[in-house]
Tab-separated table of C-alpha atoms and ligand atoms in Angstrom:
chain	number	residue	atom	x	y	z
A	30	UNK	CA	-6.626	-65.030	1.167
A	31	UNK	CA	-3.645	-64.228	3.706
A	32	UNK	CA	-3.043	-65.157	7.318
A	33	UNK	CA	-3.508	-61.647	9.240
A	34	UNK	CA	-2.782	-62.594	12.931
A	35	UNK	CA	-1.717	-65.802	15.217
A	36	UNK	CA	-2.538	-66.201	18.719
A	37	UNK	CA	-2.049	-69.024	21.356
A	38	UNK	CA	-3.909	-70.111	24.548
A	39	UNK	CA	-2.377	-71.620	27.672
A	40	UNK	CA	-5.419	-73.183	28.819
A	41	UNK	CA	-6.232	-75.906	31.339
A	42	UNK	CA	-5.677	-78.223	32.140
A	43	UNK	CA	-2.696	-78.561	30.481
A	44	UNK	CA	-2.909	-77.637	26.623
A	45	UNK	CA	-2.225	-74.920	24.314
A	46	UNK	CA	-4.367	-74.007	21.459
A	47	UNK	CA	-3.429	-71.888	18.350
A	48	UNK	CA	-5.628	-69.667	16.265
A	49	UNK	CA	-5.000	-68.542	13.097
A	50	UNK	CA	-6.895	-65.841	11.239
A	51	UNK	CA	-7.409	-64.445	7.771
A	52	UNK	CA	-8.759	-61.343	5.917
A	53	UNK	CA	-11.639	-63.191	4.813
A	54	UNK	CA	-12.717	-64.011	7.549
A	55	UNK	CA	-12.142	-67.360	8.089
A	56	UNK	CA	-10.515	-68.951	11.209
A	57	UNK	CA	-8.538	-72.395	12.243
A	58	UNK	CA	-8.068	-73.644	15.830
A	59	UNK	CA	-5.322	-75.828	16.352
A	60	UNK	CA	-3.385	-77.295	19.070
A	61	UNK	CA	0.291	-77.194	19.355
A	62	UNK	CA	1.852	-78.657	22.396
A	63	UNK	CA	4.165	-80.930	24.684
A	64	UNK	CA	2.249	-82.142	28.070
A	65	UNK	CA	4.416	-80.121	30.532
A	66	UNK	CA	6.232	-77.614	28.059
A	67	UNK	CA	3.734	-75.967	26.765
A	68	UNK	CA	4.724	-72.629	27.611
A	69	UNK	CA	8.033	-73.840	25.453
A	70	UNK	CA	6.068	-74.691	21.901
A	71	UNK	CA	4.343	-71.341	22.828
A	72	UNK	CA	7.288	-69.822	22.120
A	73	UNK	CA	7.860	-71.997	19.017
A	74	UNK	CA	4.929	-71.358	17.176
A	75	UNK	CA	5.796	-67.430	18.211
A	76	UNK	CA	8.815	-68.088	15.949
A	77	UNK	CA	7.018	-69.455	13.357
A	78	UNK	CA	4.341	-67.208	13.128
A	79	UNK	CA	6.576	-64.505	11.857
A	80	UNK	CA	7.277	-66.687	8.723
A	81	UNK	CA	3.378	-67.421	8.142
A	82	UNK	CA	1.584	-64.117	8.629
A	83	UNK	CA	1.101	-62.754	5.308
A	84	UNK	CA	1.042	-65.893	3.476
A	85	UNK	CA	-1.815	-67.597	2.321
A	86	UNK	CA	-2.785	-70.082	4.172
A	87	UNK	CA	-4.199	-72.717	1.489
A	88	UNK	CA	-0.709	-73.379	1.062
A	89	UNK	CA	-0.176	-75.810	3.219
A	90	UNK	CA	2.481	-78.090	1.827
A	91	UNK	CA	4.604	-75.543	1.370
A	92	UNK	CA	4.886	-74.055	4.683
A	93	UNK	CA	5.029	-77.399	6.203
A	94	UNK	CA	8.233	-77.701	4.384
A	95	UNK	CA	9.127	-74.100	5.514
A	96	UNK	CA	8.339	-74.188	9.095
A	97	UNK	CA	9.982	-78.121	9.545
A	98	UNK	CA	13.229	-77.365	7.163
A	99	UNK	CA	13.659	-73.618	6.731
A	100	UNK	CA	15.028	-73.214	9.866
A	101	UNK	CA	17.947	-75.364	9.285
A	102	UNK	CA	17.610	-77.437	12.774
A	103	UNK	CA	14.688	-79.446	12.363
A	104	UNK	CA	12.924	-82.170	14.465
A	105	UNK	CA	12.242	-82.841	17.960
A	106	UNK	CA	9.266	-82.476	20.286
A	107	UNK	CA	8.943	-78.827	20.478
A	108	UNK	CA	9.618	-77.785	16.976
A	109	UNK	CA	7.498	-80.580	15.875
A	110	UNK	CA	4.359	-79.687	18.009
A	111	UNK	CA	4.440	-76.461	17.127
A	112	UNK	CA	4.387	-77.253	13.100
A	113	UNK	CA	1.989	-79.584	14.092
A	114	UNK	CA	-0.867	-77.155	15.806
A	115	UNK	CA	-0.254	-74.677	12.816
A	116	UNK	CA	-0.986	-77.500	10.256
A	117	UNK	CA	-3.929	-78.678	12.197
A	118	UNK	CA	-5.352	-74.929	11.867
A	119	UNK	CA	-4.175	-74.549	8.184
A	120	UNK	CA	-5.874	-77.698	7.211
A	121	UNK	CA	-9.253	-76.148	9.385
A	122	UNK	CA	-8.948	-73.361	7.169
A	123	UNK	CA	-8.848	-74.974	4.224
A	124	UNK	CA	-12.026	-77.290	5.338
A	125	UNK	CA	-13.779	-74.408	6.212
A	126	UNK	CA	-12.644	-72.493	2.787
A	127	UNK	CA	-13.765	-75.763	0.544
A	128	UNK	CA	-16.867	-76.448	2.237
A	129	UNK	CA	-16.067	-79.852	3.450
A	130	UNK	CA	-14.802	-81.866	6.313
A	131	UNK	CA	-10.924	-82.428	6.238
A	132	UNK	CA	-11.303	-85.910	5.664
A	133	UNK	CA	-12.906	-85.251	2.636
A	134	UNK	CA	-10.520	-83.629	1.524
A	135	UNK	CA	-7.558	-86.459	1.954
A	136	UNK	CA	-9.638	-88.500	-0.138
A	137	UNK	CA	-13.153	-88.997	1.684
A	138	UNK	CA	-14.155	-91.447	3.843
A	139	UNK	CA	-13.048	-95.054	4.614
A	140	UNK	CA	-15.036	-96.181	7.406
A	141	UNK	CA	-18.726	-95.409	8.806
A	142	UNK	CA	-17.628	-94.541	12.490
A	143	UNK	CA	-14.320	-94.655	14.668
A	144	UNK	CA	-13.512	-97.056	17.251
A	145	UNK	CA	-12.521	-94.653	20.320
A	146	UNK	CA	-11.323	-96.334	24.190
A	147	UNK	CA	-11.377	-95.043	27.716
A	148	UNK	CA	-8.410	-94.727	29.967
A	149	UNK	CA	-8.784	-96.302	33.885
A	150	UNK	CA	-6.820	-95.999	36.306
A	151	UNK	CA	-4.388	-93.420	36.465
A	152	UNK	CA	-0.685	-93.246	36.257
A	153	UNK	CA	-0.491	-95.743	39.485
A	154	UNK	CA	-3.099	-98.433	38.516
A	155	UNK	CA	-5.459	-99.477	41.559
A	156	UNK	CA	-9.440	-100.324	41.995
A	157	UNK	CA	-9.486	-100.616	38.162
A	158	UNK	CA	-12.700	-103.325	38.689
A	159	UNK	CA	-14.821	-100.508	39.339
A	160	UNK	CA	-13.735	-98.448	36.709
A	161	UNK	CA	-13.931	-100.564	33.795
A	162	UNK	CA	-16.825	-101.313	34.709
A	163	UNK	CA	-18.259	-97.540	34.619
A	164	UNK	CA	-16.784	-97.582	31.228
A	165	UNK	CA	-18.173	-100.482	29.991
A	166	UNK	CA	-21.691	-99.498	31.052
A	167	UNK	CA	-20.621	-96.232	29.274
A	168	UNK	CA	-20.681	-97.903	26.033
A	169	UNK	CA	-17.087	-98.566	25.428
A	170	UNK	CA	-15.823	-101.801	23.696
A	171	UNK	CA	-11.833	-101.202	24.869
A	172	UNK	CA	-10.006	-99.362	27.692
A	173	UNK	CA	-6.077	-98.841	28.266
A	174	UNK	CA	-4.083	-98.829	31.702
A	175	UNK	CA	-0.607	-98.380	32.690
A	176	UNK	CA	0.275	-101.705	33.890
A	177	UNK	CA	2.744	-100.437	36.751
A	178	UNK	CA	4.373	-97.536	38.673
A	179	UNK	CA	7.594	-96.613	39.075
A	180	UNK	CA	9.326	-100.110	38.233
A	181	UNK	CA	12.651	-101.533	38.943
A	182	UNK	CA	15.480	-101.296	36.121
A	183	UNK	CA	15.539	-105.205	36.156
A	184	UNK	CA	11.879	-106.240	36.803
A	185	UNK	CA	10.871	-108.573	40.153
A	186	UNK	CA	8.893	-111.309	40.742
A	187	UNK	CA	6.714	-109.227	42.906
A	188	UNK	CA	6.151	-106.585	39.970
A	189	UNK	CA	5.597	-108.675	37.544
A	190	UNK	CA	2.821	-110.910	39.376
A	191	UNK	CA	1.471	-107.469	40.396
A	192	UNK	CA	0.952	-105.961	36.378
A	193	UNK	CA	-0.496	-109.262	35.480
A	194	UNK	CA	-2.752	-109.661	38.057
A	195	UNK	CA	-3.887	-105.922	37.182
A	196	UNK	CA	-4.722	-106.715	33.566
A	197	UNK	CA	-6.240	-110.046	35.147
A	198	UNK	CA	-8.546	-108.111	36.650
A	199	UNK	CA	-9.326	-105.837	33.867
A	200	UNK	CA	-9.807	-108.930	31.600
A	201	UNK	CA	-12.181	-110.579	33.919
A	202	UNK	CA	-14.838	-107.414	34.097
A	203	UNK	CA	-14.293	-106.582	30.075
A	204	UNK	CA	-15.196	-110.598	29.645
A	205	UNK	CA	-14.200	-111.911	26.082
A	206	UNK	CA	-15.749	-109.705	23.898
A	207	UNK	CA	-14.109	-106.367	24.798
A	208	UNK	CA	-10.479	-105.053	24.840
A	209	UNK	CA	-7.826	-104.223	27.071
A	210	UNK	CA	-4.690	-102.255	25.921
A	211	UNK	CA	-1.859	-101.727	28.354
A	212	UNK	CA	0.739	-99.085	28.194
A	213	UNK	CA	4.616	-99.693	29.797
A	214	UNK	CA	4.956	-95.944	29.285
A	215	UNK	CA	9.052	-96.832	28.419
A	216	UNK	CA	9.101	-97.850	32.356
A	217	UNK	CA	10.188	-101.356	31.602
A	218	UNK	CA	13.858	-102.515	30.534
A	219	UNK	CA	14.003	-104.673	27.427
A	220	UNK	CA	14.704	-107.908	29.901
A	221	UNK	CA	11.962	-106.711	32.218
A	222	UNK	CA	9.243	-106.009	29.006
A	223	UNK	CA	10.350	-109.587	27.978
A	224	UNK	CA	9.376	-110.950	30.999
A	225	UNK	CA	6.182	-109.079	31.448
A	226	UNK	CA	4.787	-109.772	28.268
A	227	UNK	CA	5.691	-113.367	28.539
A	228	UNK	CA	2.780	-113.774	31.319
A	229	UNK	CA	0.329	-111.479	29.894
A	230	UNK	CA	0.140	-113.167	26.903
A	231	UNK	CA	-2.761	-115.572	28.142
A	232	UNK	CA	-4.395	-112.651	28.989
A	233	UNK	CA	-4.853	-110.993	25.190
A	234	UNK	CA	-4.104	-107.617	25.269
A	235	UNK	CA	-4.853	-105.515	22.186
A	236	UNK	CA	-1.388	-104.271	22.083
A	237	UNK	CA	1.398	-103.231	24.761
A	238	UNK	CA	2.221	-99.633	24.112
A	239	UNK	CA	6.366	-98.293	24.447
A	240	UNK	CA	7.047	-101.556	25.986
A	241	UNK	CA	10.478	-100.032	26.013
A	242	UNK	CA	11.802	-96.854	26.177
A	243	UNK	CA	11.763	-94.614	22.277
A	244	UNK	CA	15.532	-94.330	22.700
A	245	UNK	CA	15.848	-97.958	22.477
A	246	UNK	CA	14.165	-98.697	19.488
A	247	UNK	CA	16.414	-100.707	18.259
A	248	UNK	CA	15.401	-103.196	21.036
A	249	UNK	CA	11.823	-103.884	19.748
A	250	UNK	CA	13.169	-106.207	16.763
A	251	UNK	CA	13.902	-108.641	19.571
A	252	UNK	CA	10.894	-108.059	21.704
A	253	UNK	CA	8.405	-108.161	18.251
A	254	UNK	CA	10.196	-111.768	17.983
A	255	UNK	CA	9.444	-112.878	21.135
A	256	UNK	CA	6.180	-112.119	21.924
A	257	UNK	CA	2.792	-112.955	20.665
A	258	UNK	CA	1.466	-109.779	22.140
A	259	UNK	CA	1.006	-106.790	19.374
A	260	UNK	CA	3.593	-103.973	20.244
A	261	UNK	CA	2.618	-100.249	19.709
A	262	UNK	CA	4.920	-97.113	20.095
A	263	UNK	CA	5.557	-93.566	18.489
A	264	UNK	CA	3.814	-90.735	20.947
A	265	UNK	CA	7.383	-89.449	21.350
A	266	UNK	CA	8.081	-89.800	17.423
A	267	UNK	CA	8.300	-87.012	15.495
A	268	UNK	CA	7.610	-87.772	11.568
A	269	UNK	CA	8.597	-90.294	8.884
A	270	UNK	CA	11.854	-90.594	9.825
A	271	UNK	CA	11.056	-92.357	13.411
A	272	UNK	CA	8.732	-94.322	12.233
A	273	UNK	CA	10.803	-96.062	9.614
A	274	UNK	CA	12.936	-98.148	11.774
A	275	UNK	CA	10.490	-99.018	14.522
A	276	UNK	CA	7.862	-100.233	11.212
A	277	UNK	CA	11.044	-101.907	10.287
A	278	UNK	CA	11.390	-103.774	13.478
A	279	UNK	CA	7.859	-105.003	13.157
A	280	UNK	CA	5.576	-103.075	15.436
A	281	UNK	CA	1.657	-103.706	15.346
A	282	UNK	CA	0.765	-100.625	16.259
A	283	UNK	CA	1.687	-97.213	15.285
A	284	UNK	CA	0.689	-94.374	17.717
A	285	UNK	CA	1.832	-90.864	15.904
A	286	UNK	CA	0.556	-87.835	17.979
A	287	UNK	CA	-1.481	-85.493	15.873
A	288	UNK	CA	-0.155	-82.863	17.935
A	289	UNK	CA	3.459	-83.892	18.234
A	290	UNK	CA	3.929	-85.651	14.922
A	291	UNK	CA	3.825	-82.711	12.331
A	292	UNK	CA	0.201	-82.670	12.446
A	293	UNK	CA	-2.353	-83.829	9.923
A	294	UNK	CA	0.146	-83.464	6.905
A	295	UNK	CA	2.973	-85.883	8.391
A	296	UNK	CA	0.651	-88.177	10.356
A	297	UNK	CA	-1.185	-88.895	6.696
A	298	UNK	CA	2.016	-89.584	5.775
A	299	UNK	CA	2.868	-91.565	8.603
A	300	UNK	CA	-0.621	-93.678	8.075
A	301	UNK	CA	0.522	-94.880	4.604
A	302	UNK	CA	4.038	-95.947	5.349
A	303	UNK	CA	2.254	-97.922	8.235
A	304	UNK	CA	0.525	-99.406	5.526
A	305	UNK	CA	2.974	-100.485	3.600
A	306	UNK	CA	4.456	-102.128	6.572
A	307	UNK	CA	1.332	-103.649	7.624
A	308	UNK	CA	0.949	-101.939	10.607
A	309	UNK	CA	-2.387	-100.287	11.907
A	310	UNK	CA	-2.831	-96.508	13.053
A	311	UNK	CA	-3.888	-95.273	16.545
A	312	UNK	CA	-2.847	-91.905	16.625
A	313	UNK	CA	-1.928	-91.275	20.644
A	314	UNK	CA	-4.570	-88.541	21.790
A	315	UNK	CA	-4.719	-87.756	25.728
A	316	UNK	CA	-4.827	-84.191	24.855
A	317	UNK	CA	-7.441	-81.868	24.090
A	318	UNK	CA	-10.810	-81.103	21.915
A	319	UNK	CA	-8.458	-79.799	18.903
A	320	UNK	CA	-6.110	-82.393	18.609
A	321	UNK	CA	-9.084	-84.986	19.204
A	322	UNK	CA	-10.520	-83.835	16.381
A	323	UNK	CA	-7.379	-83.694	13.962
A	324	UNK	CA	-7.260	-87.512	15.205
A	325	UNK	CA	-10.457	-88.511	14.205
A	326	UNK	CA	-10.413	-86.693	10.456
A	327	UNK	CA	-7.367	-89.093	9.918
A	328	UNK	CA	-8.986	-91.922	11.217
A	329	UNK	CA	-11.761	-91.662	9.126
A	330	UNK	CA	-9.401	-91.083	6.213
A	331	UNK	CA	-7.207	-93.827	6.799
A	332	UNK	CA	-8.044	-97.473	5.256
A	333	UNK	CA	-5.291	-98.909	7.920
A	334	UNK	CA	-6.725	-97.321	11.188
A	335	UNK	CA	-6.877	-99.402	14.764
A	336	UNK	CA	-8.800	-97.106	17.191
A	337	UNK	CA	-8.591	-93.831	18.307
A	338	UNK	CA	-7.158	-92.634	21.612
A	339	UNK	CA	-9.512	-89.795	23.817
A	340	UNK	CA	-9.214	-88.260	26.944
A	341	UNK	CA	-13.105	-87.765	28.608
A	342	UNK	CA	-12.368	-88.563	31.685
A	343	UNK	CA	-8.891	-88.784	32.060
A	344	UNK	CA	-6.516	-88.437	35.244
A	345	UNK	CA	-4.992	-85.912	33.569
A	346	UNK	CA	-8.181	-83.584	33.001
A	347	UNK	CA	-8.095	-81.332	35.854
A	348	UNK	CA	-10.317	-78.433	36.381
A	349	UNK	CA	-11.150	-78.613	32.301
A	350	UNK	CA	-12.539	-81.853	30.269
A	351	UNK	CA	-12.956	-82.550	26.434
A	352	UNK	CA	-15.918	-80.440	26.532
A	353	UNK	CA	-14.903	-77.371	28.189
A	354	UNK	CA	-13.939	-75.624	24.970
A	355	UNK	CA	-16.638	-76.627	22.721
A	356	UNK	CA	-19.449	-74.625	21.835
A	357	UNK	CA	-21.475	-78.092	20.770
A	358	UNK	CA	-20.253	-81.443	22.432
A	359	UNK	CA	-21.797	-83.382	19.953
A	360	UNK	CA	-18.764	-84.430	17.513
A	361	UNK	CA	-17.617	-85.949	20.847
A	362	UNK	CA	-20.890	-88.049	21.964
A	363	UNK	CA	-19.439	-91.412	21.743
A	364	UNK	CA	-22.100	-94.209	20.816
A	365	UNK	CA	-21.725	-97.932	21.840
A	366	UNK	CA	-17.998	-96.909	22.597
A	367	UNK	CA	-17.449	-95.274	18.756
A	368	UNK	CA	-17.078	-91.066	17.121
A	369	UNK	CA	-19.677	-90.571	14.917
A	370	UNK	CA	-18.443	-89.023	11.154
A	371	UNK	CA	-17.849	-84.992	11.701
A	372	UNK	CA	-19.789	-83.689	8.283
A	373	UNK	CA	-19.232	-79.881	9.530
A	374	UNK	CA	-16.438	-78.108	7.492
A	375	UNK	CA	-12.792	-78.115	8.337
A	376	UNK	CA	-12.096	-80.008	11.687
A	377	UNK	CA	-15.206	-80.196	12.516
A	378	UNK	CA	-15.695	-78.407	16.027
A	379	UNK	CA	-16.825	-75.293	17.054
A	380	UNK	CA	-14.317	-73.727	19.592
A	381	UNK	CA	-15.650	-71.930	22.339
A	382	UNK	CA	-13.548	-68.742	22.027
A	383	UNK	CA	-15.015	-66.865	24.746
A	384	UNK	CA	-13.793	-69.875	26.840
A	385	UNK	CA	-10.731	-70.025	25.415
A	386	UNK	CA	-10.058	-66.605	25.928
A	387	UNK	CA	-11.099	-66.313	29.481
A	388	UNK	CA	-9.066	-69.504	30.518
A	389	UNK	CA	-5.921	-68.034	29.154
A	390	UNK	CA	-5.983	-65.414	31.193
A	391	UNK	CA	-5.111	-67.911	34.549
A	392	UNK	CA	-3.133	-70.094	32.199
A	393	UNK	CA	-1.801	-73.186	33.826
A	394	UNK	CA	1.653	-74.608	34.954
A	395	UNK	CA	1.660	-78.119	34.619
A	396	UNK	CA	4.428	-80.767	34.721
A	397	UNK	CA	4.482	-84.429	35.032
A	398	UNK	CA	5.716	-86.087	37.775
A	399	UNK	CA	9.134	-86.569	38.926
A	400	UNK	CA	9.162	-90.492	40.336
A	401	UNK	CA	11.875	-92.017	42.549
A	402	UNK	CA	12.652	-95.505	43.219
A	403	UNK	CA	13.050	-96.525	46.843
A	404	UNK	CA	16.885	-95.997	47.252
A	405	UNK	CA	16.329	-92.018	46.045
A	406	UNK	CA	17.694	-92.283	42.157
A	407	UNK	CA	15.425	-91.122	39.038
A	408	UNK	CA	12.582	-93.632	37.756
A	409	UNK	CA	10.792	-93.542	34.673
A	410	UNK	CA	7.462	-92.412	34.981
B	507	MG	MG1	1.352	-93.926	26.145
């Protein structure tokens, strides 16, 4: 079997899929991108593509060494997501080629059904009550929020009070028996996380995602030994080599992006260092159907998974949803707040390529946000 042709897809709202195809017949979907340079990996897996048409696609340990280390320069976001949309499609290939589900084939399956939550509240938290509560009487057990906006480099009194009485809130409607996670999004300074996590500790949150910013990593040691509070990071990590040192400093939590992180080859690997740092996986996910479903053949491969990140719903999702690309929602029918096991071969959707197609053709532009604090200079967002 060889790979014969690879396209992409700029589709909305804001992804980019990949399909690669071979002379027997037999097609992967995956999805290569970074949220707001998509157009960017587009170019990257362009690049690559020249190496892997021709070859056969079973292969996929060796090209994931070719495409991450032939080219000399190696790493970073872009070159990353773009190896890691390919390897999501090789390894739906070679699903689809063996008959069986891709978790099956990293060594069959671990748990029953996944563990997924619901984001509320958008990038500038407010009216969450009513929100969680949608989503609880949608089944799920857990939600996560940003716990600010824009937020000063040396945290006030007045933010602080305002994040906890946010998650407050959020705790009160979930009750006891269901879970809040709260994301910092790197907006916080090391002094300012400190202090913040300080007062939500009464509160229990699952974890506290980048509660600083992934250039200062080296910061988390400190903040691991000072709060109670389970700290995630790693959606802007790129493989192994990231993780090490932030596993080292003792996170909870590790959050590798299937679509950023080398795909399902390096995030496997990813899950078993975790392990042997007794840390938990919940691979980051507020992308699209593809990379949803990458996440959830890890997560039912992976004896040392948390719960699973998905993006029904979310602020994000404009003008296309989860569903928009599927031919059968089903894999994505979340019961009592979990993914059911996929049994269907290779990743275990059906892409709607007639969708796919026709969305390309109006593509989409988007970019995050560029925030400002109150005196005009850049803030995280
Ligand atoms: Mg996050």
């Amino acid at each position: 079997m060889k790979i014969t042709r690879i396209e992409t897809f700029l589709v909305p709202p804001r992804w980019l899929f990949c399909r690669v195809e071979t002379d027997d017949g037999v097609v992967g979907w995956g999805e290569p991108v970074v949220e707001g340079r998509a157009e960017v990996v587009r170019a990257a897996v362009d690049v690559l593509a020249e190496y892997l048409v021709g070859q056969d696609p079973l292969r996929i340990q060796d090209h994931w060494q070719v495409l991450t280390k032939g080219g000399f320069y190696r790493g970073g976001p872009v070159l990353s997501s773009a190896v890691a949309g390919l390897d999501q499609a090789l390894w739906d290939i070679a699903g689809k080629t063996y008959g069986a589900p891709v978790h099956a084939l990293l060594g069959g399956p671990v748990r029953d059904r996944v563990r997924v939550y619901a984001w509320v509240g958008g990038d500038e938290p407010a009216e969450l009550s009513e929100q969680i509560a949608a989503q609880v009487e949608a089944g799920f057990t857990a939600v996560k929020m940003n716990a600010a906006g824009a937020t000063s480099p040396v945290t006030t009194l007045a933010e602080t009070t305002a994040v906890v009485a946010r998650v407050a809130a959020a705790r009160e409607v979930l009750g006891a028996d269901r879970d809040v996670a709260v994301d910092f999004h790197g907006r916080f300074s090391a002094a300012g996380a400190r202090r913040v996590l300080t007062e939500l500790a009464p509160l229990h949150p699952l974890f506290v995602e980048e509660p600083v910013l992934p250039e200062h990593g080296r910061l988390l040691a400190g903040l691991v030994e000072s709060s109670p509070i389970p700290l995630a990071t790693g959606e802007r990590l790129y493989g192994r080599a990231e993780f090490l040192p932030v596993l080292a400093a003792g996170i909870a939590v590790a959050q590798p992006d299937l679509s950023h992180a080398g795909g399902i080859s390096e995030v496997h690997r990813i899950a078993s260092l975790a392990e042997t740092y007794g840390a938990q996986l919940a691979p980051h996910c507020p992308l699209g159907p593809i990379a949803l479903a990458a996440s959830l053949q890890i997560a039912f491969a992976t004896p040392n998974f948390l719960i699973q990140e998905q993006s029904r719903g979310i602020h994000y999702n404009k003008d296309a949803d989860l569903l928009s690309y599927l031919v059968d929602p089903e894999p994505f029918r979340f019961v009592d707040g979990h993914a059911a096991r996929p049994l269907a071969p290779g990743l275990g959707i059906s892409v709607d390529e007639a969708a796919v197609r026709a969305a390309d053709r109006g593509g989409h532009a988007w970019r995050n946000p560029v925030w400002r604090h109150p005196d005009g200079s850049f803030a995280e967002w």
